[in-house]
GROMACS .gro file of C-alpha atoms in nm:
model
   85
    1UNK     CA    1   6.226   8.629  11.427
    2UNK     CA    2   6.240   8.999  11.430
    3UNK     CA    3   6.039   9.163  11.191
    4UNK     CA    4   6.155   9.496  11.294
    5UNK     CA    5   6.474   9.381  11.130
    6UNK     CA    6   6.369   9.272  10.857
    7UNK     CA    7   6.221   9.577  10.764
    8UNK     CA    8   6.548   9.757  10.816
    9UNK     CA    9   6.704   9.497  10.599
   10UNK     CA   10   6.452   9.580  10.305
   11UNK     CA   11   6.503   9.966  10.380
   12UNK     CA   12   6.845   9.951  10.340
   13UNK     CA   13   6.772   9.760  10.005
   14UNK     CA   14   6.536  10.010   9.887
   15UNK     CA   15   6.789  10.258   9.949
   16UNK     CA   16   7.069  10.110   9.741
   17UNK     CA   17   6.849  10.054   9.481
   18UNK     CA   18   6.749  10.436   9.472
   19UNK     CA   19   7.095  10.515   9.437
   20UNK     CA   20   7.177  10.236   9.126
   21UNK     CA   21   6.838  10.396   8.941
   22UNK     CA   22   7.042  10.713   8.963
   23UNK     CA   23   7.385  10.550   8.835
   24UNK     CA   24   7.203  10.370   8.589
   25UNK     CA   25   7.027  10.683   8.443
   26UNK     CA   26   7.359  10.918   8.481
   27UNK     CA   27   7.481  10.619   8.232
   28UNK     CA   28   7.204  10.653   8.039
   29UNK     CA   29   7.284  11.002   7.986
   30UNK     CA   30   7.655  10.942   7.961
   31UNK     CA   31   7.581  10.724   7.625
   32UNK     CA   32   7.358  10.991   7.492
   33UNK     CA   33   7.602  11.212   7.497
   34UNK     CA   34   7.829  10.976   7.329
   35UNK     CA   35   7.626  10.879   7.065
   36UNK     CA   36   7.529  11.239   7.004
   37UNK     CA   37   7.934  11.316   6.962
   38UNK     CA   38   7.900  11.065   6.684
   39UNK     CA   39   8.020  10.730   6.869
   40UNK     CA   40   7.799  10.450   6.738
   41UNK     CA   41   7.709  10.153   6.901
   42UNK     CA   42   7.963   9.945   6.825
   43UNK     CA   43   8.225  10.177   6.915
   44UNK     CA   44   8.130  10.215   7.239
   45UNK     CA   45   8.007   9.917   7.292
   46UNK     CA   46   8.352   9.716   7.229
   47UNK     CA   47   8.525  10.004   7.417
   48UNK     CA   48   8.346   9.876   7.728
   49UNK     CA   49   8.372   9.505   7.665
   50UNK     CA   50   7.957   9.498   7.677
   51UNK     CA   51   7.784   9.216   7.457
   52UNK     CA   52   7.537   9.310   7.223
   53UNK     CA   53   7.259   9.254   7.406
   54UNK     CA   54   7.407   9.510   7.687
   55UNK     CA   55   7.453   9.791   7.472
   56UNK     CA   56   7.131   9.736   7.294
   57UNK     CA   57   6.924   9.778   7.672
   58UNK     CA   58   7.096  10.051   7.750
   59UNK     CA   59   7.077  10.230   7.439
   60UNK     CA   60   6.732  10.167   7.443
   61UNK     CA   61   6.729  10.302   7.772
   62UNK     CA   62   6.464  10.078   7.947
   63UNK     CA   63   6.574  10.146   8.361
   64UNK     CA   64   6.361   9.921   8.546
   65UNK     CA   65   6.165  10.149   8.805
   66UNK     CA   66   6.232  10.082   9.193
   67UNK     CA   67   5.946   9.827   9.208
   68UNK     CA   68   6.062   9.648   8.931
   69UNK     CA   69   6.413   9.602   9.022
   70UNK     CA   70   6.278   9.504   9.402
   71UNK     CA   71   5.979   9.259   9.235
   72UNK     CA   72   5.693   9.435   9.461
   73UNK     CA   73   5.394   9.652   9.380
   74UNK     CA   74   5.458  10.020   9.288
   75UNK     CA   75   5.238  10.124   9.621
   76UNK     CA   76   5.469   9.893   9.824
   77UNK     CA   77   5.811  10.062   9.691
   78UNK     CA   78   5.670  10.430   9.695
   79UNK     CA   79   5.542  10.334  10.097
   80UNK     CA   80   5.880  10.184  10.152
   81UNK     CA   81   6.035  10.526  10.038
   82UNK     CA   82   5.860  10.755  10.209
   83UNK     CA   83   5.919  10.552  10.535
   84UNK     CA   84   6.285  10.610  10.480
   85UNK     CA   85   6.308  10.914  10.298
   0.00000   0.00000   0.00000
């Protein structure tokens, strides 16, 4: 096995999920901006076909960080970063 390939693998994974933590918090701000033109959560929230539970996480707005989403140690996804970045 190549290991140098798997580290490109997880690289490119780290990358992707850089980019979907800034989707999810342009989203994030997206619904604040809706709520704050007087939308509530039910409006929008049946206007995107989200469940209950959806609308209620991202109202709440509780992004997993990078580490989270990747399940490894904040150290391992800020080294994986750098390496790439």
């Amino acid at each position: 096995m190549d290991i140098s390939l798997l580290r490109e693998e997880i690289e490119k994974l780290v990358l992707l999920e850089e980019v979907a933590e800034r989707r999810q918090k342009a989203i994030e701000e997206q619904l604040d901006l809706a709520t704050q033109a007087g939308l509530s959560a039910e409006e929008i929230r049946n206007e995107l076909g989200l469940s209950k539970e959806s609308i209620r996480r991202l109202l709440d707005q509780k992004t997993p960080d990078l580490a989270d989403r990747l399940g490894i140690s904040q150290e391992s996804a800020e080294n994986l970063s750098e390496s790439i970045g």
